[in-house]
mmCIF file of C-alpha atoms in Angstrom:
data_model
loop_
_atom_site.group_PDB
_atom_site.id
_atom_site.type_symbol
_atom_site.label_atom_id
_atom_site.label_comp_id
_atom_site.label_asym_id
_atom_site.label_seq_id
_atom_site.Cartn_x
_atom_site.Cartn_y
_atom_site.Cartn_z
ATOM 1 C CA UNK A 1 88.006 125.631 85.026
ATOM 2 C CA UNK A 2 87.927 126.835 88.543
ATOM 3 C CA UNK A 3 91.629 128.287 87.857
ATOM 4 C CA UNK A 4 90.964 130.511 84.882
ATOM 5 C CA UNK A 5 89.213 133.975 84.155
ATOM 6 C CA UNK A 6 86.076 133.577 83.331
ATOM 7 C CA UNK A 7 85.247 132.065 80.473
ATOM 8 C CA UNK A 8 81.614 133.642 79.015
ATOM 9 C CA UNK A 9 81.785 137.118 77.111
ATOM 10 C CA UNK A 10 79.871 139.466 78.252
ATOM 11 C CA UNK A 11 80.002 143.153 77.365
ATOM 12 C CA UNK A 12 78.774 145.610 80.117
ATOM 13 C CA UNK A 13 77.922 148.120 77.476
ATOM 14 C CA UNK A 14 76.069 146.388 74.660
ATOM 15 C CA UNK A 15 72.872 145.100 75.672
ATOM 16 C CA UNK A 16 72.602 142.981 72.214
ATOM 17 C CA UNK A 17 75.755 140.968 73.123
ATOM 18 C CA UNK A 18 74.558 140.397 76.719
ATOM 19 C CA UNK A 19 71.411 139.193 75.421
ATOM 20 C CA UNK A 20 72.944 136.687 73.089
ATOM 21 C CA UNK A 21 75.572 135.406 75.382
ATOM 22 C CA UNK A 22 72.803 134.825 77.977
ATOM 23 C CA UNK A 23 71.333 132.497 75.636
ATOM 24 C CA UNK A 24 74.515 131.018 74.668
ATOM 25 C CA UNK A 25 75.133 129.895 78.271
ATOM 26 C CA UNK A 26 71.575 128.676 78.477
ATOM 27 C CA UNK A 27 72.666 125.459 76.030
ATOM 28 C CA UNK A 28 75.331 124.543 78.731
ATOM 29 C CA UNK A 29 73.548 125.061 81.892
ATOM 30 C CA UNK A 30 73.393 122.064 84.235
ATOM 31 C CA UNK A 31 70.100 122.391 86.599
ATOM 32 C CA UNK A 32 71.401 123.324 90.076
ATOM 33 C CA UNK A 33 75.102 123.236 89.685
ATOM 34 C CA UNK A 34 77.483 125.591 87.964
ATOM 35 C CA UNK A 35 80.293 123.755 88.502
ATOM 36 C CA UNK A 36 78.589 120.815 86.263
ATOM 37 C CA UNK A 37 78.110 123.519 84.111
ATOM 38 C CA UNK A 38 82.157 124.622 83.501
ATOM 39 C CA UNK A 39 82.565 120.749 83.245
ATOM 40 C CA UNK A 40 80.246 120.564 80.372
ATOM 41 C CA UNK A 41 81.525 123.681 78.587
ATOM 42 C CA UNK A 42 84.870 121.833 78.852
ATOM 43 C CA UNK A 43 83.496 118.546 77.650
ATOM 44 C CA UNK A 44 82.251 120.323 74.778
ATOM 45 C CA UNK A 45 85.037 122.433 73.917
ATOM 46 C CA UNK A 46 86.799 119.137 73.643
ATOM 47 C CA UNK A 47 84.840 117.375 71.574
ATOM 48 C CA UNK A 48 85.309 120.226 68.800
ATOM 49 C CA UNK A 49 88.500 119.210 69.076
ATOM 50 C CA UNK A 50 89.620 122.353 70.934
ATOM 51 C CA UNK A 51 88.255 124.924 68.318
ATOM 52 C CA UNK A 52 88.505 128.308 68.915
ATOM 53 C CA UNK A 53 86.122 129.384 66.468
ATOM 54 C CA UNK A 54 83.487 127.016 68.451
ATOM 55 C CA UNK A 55 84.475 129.231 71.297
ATOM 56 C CA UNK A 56 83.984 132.845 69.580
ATOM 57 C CA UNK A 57 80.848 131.346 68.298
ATOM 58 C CA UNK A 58 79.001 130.297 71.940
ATOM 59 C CA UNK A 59 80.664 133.550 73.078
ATOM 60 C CA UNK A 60 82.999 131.960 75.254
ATOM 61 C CA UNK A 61 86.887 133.016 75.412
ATOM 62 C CA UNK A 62 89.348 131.021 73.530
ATOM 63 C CA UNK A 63 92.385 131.656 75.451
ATOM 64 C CA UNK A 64 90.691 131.067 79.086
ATOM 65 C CA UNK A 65 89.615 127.615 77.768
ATOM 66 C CA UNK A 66 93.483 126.933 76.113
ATOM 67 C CA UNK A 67 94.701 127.407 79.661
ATOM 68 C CA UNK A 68 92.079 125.296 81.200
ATOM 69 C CA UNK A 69 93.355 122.338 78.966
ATOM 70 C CA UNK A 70 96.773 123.138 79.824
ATOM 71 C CA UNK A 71 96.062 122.698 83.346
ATOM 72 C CA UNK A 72 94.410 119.455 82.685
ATOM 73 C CA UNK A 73 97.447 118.388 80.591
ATOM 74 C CA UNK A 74 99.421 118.991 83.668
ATOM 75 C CA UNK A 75 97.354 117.094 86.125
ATOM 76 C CA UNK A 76 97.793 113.917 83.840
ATOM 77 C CA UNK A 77 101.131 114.481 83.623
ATOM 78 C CA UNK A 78 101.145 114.599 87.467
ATOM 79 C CA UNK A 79 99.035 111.596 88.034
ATOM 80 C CA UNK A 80 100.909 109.160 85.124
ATOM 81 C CA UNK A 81 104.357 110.032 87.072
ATOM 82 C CA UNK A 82 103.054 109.255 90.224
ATOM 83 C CA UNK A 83 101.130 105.794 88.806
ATOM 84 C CA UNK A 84 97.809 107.392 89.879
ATOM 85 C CA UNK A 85 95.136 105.845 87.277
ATOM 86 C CA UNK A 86 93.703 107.175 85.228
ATOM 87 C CA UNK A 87 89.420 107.029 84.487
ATOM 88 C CA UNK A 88 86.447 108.465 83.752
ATOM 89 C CA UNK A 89 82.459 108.225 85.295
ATOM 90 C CA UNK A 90 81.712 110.107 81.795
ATOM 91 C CA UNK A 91 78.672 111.842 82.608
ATOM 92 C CA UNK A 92 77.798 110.230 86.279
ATOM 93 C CA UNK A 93 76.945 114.148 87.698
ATOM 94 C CA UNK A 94 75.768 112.559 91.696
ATOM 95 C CA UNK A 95 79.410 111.516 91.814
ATOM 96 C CA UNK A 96 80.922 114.339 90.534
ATOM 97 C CA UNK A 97 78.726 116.184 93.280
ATOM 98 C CA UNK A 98 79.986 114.241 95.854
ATOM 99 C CA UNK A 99 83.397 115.323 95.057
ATOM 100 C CA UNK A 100 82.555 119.105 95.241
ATOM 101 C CA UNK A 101 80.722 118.733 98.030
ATOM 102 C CA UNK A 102 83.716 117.003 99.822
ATOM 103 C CA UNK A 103 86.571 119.958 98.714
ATOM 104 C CA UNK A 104 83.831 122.928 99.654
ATOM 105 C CA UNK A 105 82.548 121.340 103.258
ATOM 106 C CA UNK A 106 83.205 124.818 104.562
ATOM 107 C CA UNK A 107 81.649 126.860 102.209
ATOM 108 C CA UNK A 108 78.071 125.391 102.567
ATOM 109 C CA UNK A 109 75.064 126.986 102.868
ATOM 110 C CA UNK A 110 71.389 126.128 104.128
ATOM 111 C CA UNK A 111 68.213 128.284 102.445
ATOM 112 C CA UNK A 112 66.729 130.787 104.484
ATOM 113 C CA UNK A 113 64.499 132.452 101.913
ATOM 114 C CA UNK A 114 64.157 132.687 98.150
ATOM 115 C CA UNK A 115 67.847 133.460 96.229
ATOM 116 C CA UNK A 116 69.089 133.719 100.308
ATOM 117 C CA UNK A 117 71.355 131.350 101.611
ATOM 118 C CA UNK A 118 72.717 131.167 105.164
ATOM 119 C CA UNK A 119 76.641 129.926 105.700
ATOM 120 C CA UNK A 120 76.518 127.083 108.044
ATOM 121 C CA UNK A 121 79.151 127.677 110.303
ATOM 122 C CA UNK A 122 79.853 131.468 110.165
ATOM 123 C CA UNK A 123 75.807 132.644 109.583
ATOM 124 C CA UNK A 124 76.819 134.951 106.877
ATOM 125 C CA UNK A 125 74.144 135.453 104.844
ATOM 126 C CA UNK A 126 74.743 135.248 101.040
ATOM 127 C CA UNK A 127 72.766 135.711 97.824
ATOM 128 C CA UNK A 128 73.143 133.789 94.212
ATOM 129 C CA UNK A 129 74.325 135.540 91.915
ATOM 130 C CA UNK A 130 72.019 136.630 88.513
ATOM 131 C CA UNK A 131 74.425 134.254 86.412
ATOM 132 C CA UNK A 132 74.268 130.860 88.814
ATOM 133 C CA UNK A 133 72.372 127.901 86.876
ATOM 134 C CA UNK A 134 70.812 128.494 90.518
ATOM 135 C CA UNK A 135 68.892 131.285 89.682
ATOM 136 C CA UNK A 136 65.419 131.668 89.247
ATOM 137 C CA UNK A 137 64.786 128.091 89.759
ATOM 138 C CA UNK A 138 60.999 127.781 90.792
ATOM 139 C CA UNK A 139 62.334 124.756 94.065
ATOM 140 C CA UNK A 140 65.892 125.358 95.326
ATOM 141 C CA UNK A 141 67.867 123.615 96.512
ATOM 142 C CA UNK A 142 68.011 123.346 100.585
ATOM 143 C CA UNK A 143 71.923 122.715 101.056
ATOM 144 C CA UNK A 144 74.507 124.290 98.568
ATOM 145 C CA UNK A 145 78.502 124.432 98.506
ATOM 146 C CA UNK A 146 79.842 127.500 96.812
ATOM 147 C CA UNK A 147 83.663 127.925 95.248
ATOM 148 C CA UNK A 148 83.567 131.693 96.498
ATOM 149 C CA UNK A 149 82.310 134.679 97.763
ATOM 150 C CA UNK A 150 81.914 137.877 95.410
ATOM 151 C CA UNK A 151 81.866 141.329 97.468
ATOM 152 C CA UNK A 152 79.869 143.850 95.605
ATOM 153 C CA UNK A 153 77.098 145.570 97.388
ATOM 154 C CA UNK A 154 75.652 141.834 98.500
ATOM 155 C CA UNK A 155 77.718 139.245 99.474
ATOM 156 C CA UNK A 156 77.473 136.745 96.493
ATOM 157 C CA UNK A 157 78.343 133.475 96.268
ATOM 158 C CA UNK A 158 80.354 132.610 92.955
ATOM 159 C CA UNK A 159 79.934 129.082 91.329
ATOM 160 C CA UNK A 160 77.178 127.386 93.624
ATOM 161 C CA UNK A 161 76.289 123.442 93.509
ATOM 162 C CA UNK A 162 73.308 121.483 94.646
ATOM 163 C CA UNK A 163 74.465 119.107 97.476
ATOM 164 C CA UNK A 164 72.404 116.511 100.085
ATOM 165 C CA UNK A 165 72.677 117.375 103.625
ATOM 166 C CA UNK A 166 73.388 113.245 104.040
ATOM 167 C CA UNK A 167 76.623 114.060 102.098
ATOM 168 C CA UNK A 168 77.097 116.782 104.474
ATOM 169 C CA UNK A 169 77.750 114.611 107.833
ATOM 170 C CA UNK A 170 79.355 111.608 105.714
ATOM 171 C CA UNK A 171 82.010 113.996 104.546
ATOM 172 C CA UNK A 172 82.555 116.518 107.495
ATOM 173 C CA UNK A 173 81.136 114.760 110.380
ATOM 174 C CA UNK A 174 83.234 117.133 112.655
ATOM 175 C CA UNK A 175 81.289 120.457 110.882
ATOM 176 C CA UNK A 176 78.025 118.852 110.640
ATOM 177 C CA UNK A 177 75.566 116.566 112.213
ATOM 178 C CA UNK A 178 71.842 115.820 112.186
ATOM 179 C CA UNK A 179 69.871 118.343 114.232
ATOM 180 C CA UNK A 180 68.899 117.199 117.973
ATOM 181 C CA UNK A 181 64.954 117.116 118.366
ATOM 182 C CA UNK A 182 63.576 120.053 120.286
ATOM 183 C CA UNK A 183 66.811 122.202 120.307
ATOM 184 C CA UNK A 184 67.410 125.737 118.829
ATOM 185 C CA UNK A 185 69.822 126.745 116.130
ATOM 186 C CA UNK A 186 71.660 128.253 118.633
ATOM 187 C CA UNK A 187 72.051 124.859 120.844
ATOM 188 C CA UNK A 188 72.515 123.134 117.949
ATOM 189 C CA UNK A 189 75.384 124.980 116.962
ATOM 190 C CA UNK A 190 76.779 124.631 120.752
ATOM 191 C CA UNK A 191 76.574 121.036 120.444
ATOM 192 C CA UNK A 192 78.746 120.898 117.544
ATOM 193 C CA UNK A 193 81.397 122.783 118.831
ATOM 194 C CA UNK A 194 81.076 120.709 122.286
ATOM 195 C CA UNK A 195 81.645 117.600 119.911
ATOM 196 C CA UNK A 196 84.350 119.065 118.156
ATOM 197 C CA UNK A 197 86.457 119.914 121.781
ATOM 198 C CA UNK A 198 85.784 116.631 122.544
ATOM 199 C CA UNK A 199 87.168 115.158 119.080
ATOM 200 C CA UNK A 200 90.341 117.489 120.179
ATOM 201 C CA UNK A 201 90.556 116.582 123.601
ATOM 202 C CA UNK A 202 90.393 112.724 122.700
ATOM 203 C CA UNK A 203 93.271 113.230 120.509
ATOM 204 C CA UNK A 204 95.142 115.024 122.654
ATOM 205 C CA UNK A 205 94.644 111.857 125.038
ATOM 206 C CA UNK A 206 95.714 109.788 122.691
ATOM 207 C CA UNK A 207 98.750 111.179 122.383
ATOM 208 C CA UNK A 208 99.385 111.717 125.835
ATOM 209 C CA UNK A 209 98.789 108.088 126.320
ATOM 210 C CA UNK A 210 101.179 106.888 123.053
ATOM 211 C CA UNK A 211 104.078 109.419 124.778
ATOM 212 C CA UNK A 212 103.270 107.848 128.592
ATOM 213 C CA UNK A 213 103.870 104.213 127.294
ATOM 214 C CA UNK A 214 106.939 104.960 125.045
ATOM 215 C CA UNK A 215 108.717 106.569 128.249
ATOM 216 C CA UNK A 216 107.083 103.165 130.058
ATOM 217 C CA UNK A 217 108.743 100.660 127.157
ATOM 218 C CA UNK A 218 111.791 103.189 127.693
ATOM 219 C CA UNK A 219 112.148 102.829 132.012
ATOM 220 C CA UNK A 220 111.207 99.037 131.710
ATOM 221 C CA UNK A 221 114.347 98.303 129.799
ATOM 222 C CA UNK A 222 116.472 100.254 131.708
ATOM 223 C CA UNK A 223 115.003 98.995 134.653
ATOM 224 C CA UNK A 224 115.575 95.569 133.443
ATOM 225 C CA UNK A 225 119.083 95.858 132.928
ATOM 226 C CA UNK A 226 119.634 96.899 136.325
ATOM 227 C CA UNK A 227 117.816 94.172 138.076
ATOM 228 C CA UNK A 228 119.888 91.479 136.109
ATOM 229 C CA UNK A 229 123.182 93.849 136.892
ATOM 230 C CA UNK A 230 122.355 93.590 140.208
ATOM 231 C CA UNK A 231 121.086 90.264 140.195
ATOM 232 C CA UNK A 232 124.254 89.560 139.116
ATOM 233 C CA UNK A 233 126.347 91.307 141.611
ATOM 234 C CA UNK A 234 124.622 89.235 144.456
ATOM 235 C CA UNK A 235 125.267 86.343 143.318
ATOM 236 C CA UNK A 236 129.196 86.807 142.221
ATOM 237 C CA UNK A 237 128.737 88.169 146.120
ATOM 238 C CA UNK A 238 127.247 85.316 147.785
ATOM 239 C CA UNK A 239 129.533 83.107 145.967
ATOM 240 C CA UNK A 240 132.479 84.672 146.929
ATOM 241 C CA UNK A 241 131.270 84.592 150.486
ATOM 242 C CA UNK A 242 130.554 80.788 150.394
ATOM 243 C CA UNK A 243 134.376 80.178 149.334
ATOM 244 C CA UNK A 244 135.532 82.116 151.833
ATOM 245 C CA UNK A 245 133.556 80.638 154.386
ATOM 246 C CA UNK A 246 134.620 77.512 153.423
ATOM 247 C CA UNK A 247 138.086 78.114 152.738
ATOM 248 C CA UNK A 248 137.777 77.629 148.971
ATOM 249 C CA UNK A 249 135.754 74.359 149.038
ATOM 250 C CA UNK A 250 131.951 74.088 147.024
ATOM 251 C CA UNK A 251 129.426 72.182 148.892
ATOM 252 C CA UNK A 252 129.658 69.015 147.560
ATOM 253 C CA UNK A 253 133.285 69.046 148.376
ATOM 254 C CA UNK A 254 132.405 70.395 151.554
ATOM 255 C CA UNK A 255 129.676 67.295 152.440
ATOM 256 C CA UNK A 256 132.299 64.992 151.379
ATOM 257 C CA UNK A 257 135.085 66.348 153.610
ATOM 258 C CA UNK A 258 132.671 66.148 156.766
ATOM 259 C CA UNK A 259 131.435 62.481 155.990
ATOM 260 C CA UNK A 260 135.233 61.923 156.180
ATOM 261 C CA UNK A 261 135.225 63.199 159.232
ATOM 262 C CA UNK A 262 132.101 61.804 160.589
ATOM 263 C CA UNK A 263 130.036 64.917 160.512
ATOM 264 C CA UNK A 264 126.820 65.261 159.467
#
């Protein structure tokens, strides 16, 4: 749904059609997210059994939605030849928000005032847009992820979704973390980014380290093979030297020779 033009007619011109698609979308809204609210147009539009004169009659566009199920068909396709299975959580919207909230982590945004929104990690400041299930909502929502941004004379924010700032940190813990007590925004931002050099740096260490002992395993066996060469060499050496010595002889030969003898 995300992939397609949009799907709601809406004329510019005729103020009649605006007014009755307005309350055409109202019967699909989802409170605080519109990206709940494409997934429920879709849920509908299938349980019509994919009928385009459902479509022309909630003033939504019949070809935007055909593609939409093609893309779906494709993405089961996908999934069935890679053995991915294949379920549903039917209508279980916190976990569906999870998963948003876990693709957008850097397109979040924290209230600042009424229908204002602040991104967290640029500071752009960003308004909802007249259409979002957002707007006009008496309480909104403190944290929101949003698909996109709209340039018109605002900055925008297209297709906007409710999220907890505890889903925040659990998902992008190297963005986000709980504010220190006592700290500015502007500290608080420092800290993050002194967290995520460190996160870098650590890694970097790591791999320094896993290089360091592969050229260690590397020397050790070379070295190895060289002490038991040599080791080797000495004693062919000192062997040779003993027979020489000794004219040939091994020392028990050589013992038994000087007993003959009456040596020691």
């Amino acid at each position: 749904m995300l992939s397609i033009p949009s799907v709601f007619v809406r004329s510019n011109s005729d103020l009649k059609q605006q007014e009755n698609s307005d309350k055409a979308r109202e019967k699909f809204l989802i409170n605080e997210s519109d990206h709940l609210t494409l997934l429920n147009i879709y849920k509908q539009y299938e349980s019509s059994k994919f009928n385009d004169r459902w479509c022309i009659k909630n003033y939504l566009h019949p070809k935007s939605l055909r593609r939409a199920r093609d893309i779906k068909d494709q993405l089961v396709i996908i999934m069935k030849k890679n053995e991915l299975k294949l379920s549903s959580i039917g209508y279980d919207w916190d976990i569906i928000k999870k998963c948003i909230c876990s693709s957008f982590l850097i397109n979040a945004g924290e209230l600042k005032k009424y229908g204002e929104y602040s991104n967290l990690r640029t500071g752009v400041s960003m308004k909802l847009h007249p259409t979002s299930s957002l707007f006009g909502l008496g309480d909104l929502p403190k944290y929101i992820v949003y698909h996109e941004l709209v340039l018109t004379s605002k900055e925008y924010m297209n297709c906007v979704t409710s999220v907890e700032p505890e889903w925040l940190i659990e998902f992008g813990e190297v963005f986000y973390s709980e504010k220190a007590k006592g700290l500015s925004s502007k500290e608080n931002q420092i800290l993050k980014e002194q967290e995520f050099q460190k996160l870098i740096e650590n890694e970097k260490l790591e791999n320094q380290f896993k290089d360091a002992k592969n050229v260690g395993e590397s020397s050790n066996k070379i070295s190895s093979r060289f002490v038991s060469e040599s080791d080797d060499k000495k004693i062919k050496r000192s062997t040779a030297t003993a027979s020489s010595s000794t004219g040939g002889l091994s020392k028990i030969e050589l013992l038994k020779k000087r007993r003959r003898l009456g040596g020691l």
